[in-house]
Each structure stands twice: as C-alpha cells, then as structure tokens.
PDB file of C-alpha atoms in Angstrom:
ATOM      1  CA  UNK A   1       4.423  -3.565 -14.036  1.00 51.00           C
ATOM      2  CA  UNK A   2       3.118  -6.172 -16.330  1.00 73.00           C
ATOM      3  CA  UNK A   3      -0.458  -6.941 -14.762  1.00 79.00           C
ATOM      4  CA  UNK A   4      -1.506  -9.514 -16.764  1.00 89.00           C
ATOM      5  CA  UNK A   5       1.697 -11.349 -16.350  1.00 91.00           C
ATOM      6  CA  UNK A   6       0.106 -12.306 -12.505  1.00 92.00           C
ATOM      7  CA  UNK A   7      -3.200 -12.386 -13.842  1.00 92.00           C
ATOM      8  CA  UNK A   8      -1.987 -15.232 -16.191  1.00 93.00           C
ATOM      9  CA  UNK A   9      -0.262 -16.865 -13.353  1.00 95.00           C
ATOM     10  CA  UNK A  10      -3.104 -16.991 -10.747  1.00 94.00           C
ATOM     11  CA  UNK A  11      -5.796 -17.986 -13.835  1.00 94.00           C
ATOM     12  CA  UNK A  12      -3.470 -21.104 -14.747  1.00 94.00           C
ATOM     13  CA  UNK A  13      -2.799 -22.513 -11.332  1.00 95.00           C
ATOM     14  CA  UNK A  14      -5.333 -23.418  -8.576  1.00 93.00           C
ATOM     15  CA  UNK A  15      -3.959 -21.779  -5.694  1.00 96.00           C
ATOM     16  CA  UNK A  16      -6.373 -21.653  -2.752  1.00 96.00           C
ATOM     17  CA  UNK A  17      -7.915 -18.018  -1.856  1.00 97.00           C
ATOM     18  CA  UNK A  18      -7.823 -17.367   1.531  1.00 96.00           C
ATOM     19  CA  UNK A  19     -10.261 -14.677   3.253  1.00 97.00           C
ATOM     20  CA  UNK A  20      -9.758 -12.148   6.016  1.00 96.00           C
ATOM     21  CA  UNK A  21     -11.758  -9.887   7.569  1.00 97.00           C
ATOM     22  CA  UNK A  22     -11.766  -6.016   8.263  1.00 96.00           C
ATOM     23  CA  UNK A  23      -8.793  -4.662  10.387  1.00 94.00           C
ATOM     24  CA  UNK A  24      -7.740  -8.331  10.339  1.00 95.00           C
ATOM     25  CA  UNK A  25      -3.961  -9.231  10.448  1.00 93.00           C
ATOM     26  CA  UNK A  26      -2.535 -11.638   7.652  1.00 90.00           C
ATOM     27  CA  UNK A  27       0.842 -12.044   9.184  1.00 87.00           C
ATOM     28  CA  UNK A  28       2.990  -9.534  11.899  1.00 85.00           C
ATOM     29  CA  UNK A  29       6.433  -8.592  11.087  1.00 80.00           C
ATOM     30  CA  UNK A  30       8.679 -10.989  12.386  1.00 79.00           C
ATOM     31  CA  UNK A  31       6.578 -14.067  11.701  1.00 81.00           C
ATOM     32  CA  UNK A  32       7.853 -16.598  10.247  1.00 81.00           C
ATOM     33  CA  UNK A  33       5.800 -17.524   7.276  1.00 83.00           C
ATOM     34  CA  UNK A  34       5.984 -20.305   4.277  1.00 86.00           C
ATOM     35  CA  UNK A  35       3.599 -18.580   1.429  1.00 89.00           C
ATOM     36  CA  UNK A  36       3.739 -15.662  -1.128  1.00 90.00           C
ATOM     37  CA  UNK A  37       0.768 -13.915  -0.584  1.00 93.00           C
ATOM     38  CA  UNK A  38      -1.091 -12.435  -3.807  1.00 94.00           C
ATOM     39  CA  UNK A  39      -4.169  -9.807  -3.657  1.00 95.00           C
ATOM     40  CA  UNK A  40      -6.985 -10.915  -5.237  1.00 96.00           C
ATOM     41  CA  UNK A  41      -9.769  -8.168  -3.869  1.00 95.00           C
ATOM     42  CA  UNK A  42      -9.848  -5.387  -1.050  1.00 97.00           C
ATOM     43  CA  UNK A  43      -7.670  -3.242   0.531  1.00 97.00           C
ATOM     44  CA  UNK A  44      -4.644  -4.082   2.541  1.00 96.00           C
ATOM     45  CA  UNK A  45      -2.206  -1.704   4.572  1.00 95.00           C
ATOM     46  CA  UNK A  46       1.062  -2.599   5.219  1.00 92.00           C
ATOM     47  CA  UNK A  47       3.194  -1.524   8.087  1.00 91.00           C
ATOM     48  CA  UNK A  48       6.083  -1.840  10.138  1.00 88.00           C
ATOM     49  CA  UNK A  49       6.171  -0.755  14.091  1.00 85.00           C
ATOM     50  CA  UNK A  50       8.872   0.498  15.603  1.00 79.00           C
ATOM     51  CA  UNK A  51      10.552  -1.003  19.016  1.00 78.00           C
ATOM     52  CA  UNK A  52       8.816   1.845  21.211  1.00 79.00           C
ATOM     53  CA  UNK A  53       5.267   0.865  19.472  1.00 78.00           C
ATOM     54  CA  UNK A  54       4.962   3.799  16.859  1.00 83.00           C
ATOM     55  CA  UNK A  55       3.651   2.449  14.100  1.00 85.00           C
ATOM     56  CA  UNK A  56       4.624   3.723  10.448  1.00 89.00           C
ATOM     57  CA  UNK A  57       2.437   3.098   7.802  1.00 90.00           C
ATOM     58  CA  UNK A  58       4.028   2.307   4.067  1.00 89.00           C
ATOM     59  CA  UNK A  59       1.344   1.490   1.665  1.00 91.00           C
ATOM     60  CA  UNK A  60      -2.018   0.846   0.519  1.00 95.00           C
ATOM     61  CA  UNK A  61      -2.832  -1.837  -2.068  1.00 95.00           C
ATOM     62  CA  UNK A  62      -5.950  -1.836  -3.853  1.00 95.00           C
ATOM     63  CA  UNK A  63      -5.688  -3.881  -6.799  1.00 93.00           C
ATOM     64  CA  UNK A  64      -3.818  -7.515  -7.676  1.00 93.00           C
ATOM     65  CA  UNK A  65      -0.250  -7.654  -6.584  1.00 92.00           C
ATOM     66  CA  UNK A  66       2.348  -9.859  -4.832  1.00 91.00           C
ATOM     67  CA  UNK A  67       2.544  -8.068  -1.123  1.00 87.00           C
ATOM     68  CA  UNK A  68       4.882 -10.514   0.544  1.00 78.00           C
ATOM     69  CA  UNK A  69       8.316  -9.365   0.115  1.00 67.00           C
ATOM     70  CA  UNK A  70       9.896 -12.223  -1.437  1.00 66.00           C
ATOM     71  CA  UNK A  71      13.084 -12.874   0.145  1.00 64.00           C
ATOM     72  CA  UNK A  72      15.969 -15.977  -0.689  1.00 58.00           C
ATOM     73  CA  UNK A  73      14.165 -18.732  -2.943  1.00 58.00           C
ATOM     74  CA  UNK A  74      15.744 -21.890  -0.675  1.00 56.00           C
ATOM     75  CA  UNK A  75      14.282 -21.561   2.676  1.00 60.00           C
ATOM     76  CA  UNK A  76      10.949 -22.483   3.190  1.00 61.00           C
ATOM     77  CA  UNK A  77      10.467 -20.394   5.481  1.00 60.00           C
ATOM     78  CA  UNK A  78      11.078 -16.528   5.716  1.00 63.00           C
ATOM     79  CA  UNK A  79      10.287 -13.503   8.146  1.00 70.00           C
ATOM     80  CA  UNK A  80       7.747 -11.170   7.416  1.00 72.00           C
ATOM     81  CA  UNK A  81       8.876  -7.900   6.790  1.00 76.00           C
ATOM     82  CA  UNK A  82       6.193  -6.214   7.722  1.00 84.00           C
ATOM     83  CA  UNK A  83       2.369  -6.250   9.066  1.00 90.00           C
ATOM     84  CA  UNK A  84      -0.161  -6.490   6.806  1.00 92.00           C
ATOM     85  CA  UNK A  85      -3.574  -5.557   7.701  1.00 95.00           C
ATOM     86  CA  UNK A  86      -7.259  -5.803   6.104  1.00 96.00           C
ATOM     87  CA  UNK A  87      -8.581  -2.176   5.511  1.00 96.00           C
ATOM     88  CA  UNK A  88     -11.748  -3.122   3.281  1.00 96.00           C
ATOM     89  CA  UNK A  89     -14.873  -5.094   4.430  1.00 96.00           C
ATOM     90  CA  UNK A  90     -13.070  -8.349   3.515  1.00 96.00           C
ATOM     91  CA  UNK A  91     -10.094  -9.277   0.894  1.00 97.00           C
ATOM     92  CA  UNK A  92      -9.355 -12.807  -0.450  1.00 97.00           C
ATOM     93  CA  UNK A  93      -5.572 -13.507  -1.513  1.00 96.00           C
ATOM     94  CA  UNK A  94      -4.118 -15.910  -3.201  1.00 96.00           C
ATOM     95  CA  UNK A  95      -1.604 -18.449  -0.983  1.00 95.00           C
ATOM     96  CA  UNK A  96       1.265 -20.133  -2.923  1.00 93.00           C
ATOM     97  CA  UNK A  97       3.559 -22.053  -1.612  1.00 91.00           C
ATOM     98  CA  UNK A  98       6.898 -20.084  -1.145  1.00 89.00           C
ATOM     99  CA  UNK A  99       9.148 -22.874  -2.779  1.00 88.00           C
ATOM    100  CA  UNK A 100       7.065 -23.424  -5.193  1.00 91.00           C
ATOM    101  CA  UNK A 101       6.779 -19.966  -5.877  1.00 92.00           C
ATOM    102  CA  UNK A 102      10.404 -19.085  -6.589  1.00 90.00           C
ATOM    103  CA  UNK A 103      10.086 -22.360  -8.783  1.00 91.00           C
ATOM    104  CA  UNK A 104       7.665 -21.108 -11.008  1.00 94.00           C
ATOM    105  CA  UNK A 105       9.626 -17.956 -11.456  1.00 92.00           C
ATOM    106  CA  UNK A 106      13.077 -19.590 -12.640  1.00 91.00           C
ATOM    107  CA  UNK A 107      11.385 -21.971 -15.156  1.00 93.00           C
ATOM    108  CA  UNK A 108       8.995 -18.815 -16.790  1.00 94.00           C
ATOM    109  CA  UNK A 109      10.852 -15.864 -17.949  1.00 94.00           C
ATOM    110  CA  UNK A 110       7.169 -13.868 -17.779  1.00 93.00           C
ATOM    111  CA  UNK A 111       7.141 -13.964 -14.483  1.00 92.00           C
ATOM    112  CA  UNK A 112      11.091 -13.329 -13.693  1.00 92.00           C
ATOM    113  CA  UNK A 113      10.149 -10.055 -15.826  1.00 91.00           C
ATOM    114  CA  UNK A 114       7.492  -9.465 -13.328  1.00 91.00           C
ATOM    115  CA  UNK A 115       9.514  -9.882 -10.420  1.00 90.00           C
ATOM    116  CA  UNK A 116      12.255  -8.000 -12.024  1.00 90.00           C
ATOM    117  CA  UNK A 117       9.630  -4.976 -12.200  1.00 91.00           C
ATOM    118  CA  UNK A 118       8.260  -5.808  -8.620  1.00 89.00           C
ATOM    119  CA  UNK A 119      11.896  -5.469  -7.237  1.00 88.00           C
ATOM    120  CA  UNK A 120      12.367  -2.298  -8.990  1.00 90.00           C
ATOM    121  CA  UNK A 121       9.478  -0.594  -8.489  1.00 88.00           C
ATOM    122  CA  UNK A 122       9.384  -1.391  -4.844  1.00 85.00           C
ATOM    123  CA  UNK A 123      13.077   0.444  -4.770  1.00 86.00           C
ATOM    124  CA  UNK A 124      12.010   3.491  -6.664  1.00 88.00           C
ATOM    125  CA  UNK A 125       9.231   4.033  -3.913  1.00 84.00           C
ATOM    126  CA  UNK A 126      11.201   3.699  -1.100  1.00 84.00           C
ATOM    127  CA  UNK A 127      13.546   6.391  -2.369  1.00 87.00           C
ATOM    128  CA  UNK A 128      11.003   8.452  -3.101  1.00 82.00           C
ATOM    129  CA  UNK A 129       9.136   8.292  -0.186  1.00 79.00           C
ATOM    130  CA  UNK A 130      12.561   8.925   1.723  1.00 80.00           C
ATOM    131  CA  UNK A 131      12.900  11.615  -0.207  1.00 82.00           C
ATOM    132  CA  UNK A 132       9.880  13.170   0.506  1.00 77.00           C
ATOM    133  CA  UNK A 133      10.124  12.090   4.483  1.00 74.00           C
ATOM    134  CA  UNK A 134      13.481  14.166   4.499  1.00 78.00           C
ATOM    135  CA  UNK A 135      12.894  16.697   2.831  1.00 82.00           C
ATOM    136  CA  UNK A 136       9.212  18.219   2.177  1.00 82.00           C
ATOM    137  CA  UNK A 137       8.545  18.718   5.925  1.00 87.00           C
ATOM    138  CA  UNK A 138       5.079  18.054   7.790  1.00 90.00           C
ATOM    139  CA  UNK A 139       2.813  19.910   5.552  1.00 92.00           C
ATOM    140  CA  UNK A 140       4.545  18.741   2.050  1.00 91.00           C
ATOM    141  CA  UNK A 141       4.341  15.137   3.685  1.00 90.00           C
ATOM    142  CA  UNK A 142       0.675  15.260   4.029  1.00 93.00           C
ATOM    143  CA  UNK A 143       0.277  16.750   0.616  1.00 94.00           C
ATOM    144  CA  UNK A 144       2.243  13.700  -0.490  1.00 92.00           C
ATOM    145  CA  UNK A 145       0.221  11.662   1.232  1.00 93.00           C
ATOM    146  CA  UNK A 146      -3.228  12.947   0.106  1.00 96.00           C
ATOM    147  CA  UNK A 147      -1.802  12.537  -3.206  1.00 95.00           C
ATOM    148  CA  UNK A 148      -1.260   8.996  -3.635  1.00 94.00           C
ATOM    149  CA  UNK A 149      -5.099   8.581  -1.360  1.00 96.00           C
ATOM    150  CA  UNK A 150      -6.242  10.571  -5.006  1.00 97.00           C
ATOM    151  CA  UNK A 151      -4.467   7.698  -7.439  1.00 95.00           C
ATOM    152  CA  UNK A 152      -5.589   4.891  -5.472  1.00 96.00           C
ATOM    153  CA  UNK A 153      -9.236   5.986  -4.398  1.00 97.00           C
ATOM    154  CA  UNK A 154     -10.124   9.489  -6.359  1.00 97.00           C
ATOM    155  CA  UNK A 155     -13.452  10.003  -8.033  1.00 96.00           C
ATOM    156  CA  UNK A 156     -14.002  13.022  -9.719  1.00 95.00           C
ATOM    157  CA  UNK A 157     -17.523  14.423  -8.530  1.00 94.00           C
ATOM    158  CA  UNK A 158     -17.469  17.708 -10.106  1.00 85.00           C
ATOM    159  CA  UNK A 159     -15.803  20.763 -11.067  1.00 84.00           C
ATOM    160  CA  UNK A 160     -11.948  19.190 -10.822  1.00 89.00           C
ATOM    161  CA  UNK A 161     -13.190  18.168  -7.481  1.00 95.00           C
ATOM    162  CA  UNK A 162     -12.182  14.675  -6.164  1.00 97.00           C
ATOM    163  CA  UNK A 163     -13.538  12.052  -3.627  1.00 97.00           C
ATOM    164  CA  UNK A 164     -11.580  10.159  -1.807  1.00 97.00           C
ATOM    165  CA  UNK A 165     -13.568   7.062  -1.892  1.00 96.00           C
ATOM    166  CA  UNK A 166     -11.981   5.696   0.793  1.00 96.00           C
ATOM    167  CA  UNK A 167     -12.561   6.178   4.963  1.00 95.00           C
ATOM    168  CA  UNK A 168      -8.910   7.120   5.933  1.00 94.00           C
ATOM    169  CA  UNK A 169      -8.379   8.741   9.365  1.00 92.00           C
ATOM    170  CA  UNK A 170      -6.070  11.792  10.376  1.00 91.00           C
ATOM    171  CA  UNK A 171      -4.131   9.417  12.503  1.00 91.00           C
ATOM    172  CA  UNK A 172      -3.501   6.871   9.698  1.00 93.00           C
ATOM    173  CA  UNK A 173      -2.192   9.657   7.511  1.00 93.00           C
ATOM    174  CA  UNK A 174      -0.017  10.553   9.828  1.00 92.00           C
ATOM    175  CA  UNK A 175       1.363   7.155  10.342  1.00 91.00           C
ATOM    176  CA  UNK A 176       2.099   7.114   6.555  1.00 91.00           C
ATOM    177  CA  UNK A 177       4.359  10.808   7.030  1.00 89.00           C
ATOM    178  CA  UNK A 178       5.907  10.038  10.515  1.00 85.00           C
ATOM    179  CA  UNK A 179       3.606  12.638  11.804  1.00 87.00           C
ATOM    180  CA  UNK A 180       2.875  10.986  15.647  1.00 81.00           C
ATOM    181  CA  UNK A 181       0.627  13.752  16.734  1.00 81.00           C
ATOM    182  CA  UNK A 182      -2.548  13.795  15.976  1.00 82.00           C
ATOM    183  CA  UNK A 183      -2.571  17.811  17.007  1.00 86.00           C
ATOM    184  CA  UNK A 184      -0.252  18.490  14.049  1.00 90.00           C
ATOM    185  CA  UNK A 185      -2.261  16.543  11.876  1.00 92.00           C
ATOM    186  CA  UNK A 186      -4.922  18.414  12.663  1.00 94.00           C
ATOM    187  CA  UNK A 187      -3.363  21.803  12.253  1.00 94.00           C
ATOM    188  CA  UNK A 188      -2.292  20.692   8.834  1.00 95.00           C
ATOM    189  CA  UNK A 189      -5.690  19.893   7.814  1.00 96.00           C
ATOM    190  CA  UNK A 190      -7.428  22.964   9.143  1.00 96.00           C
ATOM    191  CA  UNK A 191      -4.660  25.254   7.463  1.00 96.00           C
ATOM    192  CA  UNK A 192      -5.900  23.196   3.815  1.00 97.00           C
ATOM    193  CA  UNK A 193      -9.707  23.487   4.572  1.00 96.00           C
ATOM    194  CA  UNK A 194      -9.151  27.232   5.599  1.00 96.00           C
ATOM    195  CA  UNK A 195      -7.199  27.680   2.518  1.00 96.00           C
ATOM    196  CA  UNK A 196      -9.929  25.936   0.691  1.00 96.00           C
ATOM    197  CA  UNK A 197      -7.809  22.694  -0.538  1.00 97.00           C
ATOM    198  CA  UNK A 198      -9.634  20.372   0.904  1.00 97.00           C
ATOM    199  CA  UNK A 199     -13.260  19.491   2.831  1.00 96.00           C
ATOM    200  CA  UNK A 200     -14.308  17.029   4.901  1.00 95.00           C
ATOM    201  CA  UNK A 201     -18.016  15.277   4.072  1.00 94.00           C
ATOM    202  CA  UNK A 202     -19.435  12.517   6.511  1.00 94.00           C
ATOM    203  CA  UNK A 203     -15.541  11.963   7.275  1.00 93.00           C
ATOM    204  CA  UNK A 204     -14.373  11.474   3.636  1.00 96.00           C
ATOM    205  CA  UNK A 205     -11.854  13.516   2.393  1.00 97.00           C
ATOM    206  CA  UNK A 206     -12.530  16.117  -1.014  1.00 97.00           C
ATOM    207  CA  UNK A 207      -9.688  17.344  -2.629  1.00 97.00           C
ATOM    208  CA  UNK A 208     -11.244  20.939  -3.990  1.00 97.00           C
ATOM    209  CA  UNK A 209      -7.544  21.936  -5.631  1.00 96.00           C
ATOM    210  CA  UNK A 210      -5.740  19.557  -6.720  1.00 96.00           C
ATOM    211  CA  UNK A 211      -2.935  21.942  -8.251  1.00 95.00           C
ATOM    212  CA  UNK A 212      -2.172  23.074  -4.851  1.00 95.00           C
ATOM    213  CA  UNK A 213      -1.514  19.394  -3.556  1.00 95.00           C
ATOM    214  CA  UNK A 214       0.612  18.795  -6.588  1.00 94.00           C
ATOM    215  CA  UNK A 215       2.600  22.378  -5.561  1.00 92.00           C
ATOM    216  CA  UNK A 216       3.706  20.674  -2.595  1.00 90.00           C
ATOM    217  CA  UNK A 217       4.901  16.942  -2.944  1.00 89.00           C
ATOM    218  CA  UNK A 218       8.377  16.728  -4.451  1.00 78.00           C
ATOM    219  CA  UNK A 219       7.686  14.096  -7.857  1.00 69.00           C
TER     220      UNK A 219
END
C-alpha cells in the first residue's frame, strides 16, 4: 500500500495521539466504538476470541497503518471487530473521528486509493492465511507463522542467521495457527531445534535455516 498516502494524512491534520501501555487493550471485540484508530509507534496484536474463550490470534502490526476495520461510513458508531492489544512497551495512535474519517476519504481520491489497497490487501491475507490454516497442517502452520515473525522483526546477525527481535511466546504462536496446546507447540519446536532450524537465546527465537521455513509455508 501507498505509505505515504497516511503519512500525508496524519502530517496535515491534528488528530490527537492517544497512548497505551504494554498488554493494554484499545478496544474488545464487540465494543462499540466512534474512532478510526491509526498506528503511530509500537506493536499491536489483534485478535478475536471465540465463544468457549480460545483465543485466535490474526496479526501483528509494527509500523503506521489504519487497524480499525472500517465498516459503513453513516453510523457513528460501529462494533469492533476484533481485540486489539499493546505488545510493545507503549504505542501512541492516532484517533479520528469515524465520520469524519469516511469524510475525508470521499472528498480525496489519495486516500480512497489507500483504502481501496487497505480493503484488498486485508482480503488477500485472509485467504491466504485460510489457506495455510487448511491445508499446511500443524508443523507447516508454525513454519508460516515463524515466517511472517522474520518480515516483521528479523535481523540478520550472521551467517544467513536471523533474530527475531521480538519476545513472542510458544503459546502466542500457537494462537496465530489454531494450535491450543501448548504440548504440540512444543513438539513442533523441539523437532526444528533438533533438526537445527531454529534456537532459542534468552527466549528469542533464531531462525538458523531459513530455506527450510520457506520449504514449508504454502506462498
């Protein structure tokens, strides 16, 4: 998408930033809310939980986006589609009006562009990820799973080795692959450091071959 299509947006308007703490909840699923929320800095995860209380994790956003879903343009209020939860120290996010919002967007053909892309992006992930739920199975799931943790938070250290600079625990990554045993998780993970994919270094995760993620998440 576009990224300095937002950037523009946020730069030319003075929305007020709004600040939450770690493991801090914006909004709950369900909740109605009147705003567009925009990430300014941090992490956020977004979830959804099911009616027996498993929760299934769909994303991790590290970097400016719209992570509201934004839903009809004439009620000023709207549910939340999902929770969305603070995963870095702090993150500040932008808080527009929702009406206001959806009026900006009809009047600037920039940002109907970006929403355009925003729509059809989101689409294209849930099908893949779908896709990949269905029909990779557990270990193919993780795999999947470790790979997007690589392009959102992998440093190369050495020797096609990467960091994930992020703290991310077994039973998150499970959440994210409908995996709600944290004993399968675990197998998974010893079967990859046995086969000398991955290691584990004061709890973050190193991907040591790469290739052999890539072997087994469906693109």
């Amino acid at each position: 998408m576009k990224q300095n299509i937002l950037n523009n947006y946020v730069s030319t308007n003075d929305f007020p930033v709004i600040t939450r703490g770690k493991r801090k909840y914006l909004t709950y699923e369900g909740l109605e809310d009147s705003y567009v929320y925009i990430l300014k800095k941090g992490i956020i995860k977004t979830s959804i939980i099911s009616r027996d209380g498993r929760e299934f994790n769909l994303n991790y956003i590290n970097k400016m986006d719209i992570i509201s879903l934004l839903k009809d343009e004439y009620s000023q209020f709207a549910n939340a589609p999902f929770n969305i939860r603070v995963e870095s120290d702090k993150a500040e996010l932008y808080q527009v009006d929702r009406v206001r919002f959806w009026k900006d967007v009809n009047r600037d053909v920039d940002l109907q562009i970006y929403v355009k892309d925003y729509y059809r992006t989101r689409l294209l992930q849930s099908i893949k990820k779908m896709q990949q739920m269905l029909m990779n199975g557990k270990l193919g799931a993780i795999c999947t799973q470790l790979y997007e943790l690589y392009t959102l938070f992998g440093v190369e250290i050495e020797n096609d080795q990467f960091l994930i600079d992020f703290l991310v625990s077994n039973e998150e990554i499970g959440h994210f692959c409908g995996i709600n045993s944290a004993s399968s998780v675990n197998r998974i993970f010893q079967q990859l450091k046995k086969e000398g994919v991955i290691t584990m270094q004061n709890r973050y995760i190193i991907i040591k071959k790469l290739d052999v993620i890539q072997e087994n998440v469906i693109f």
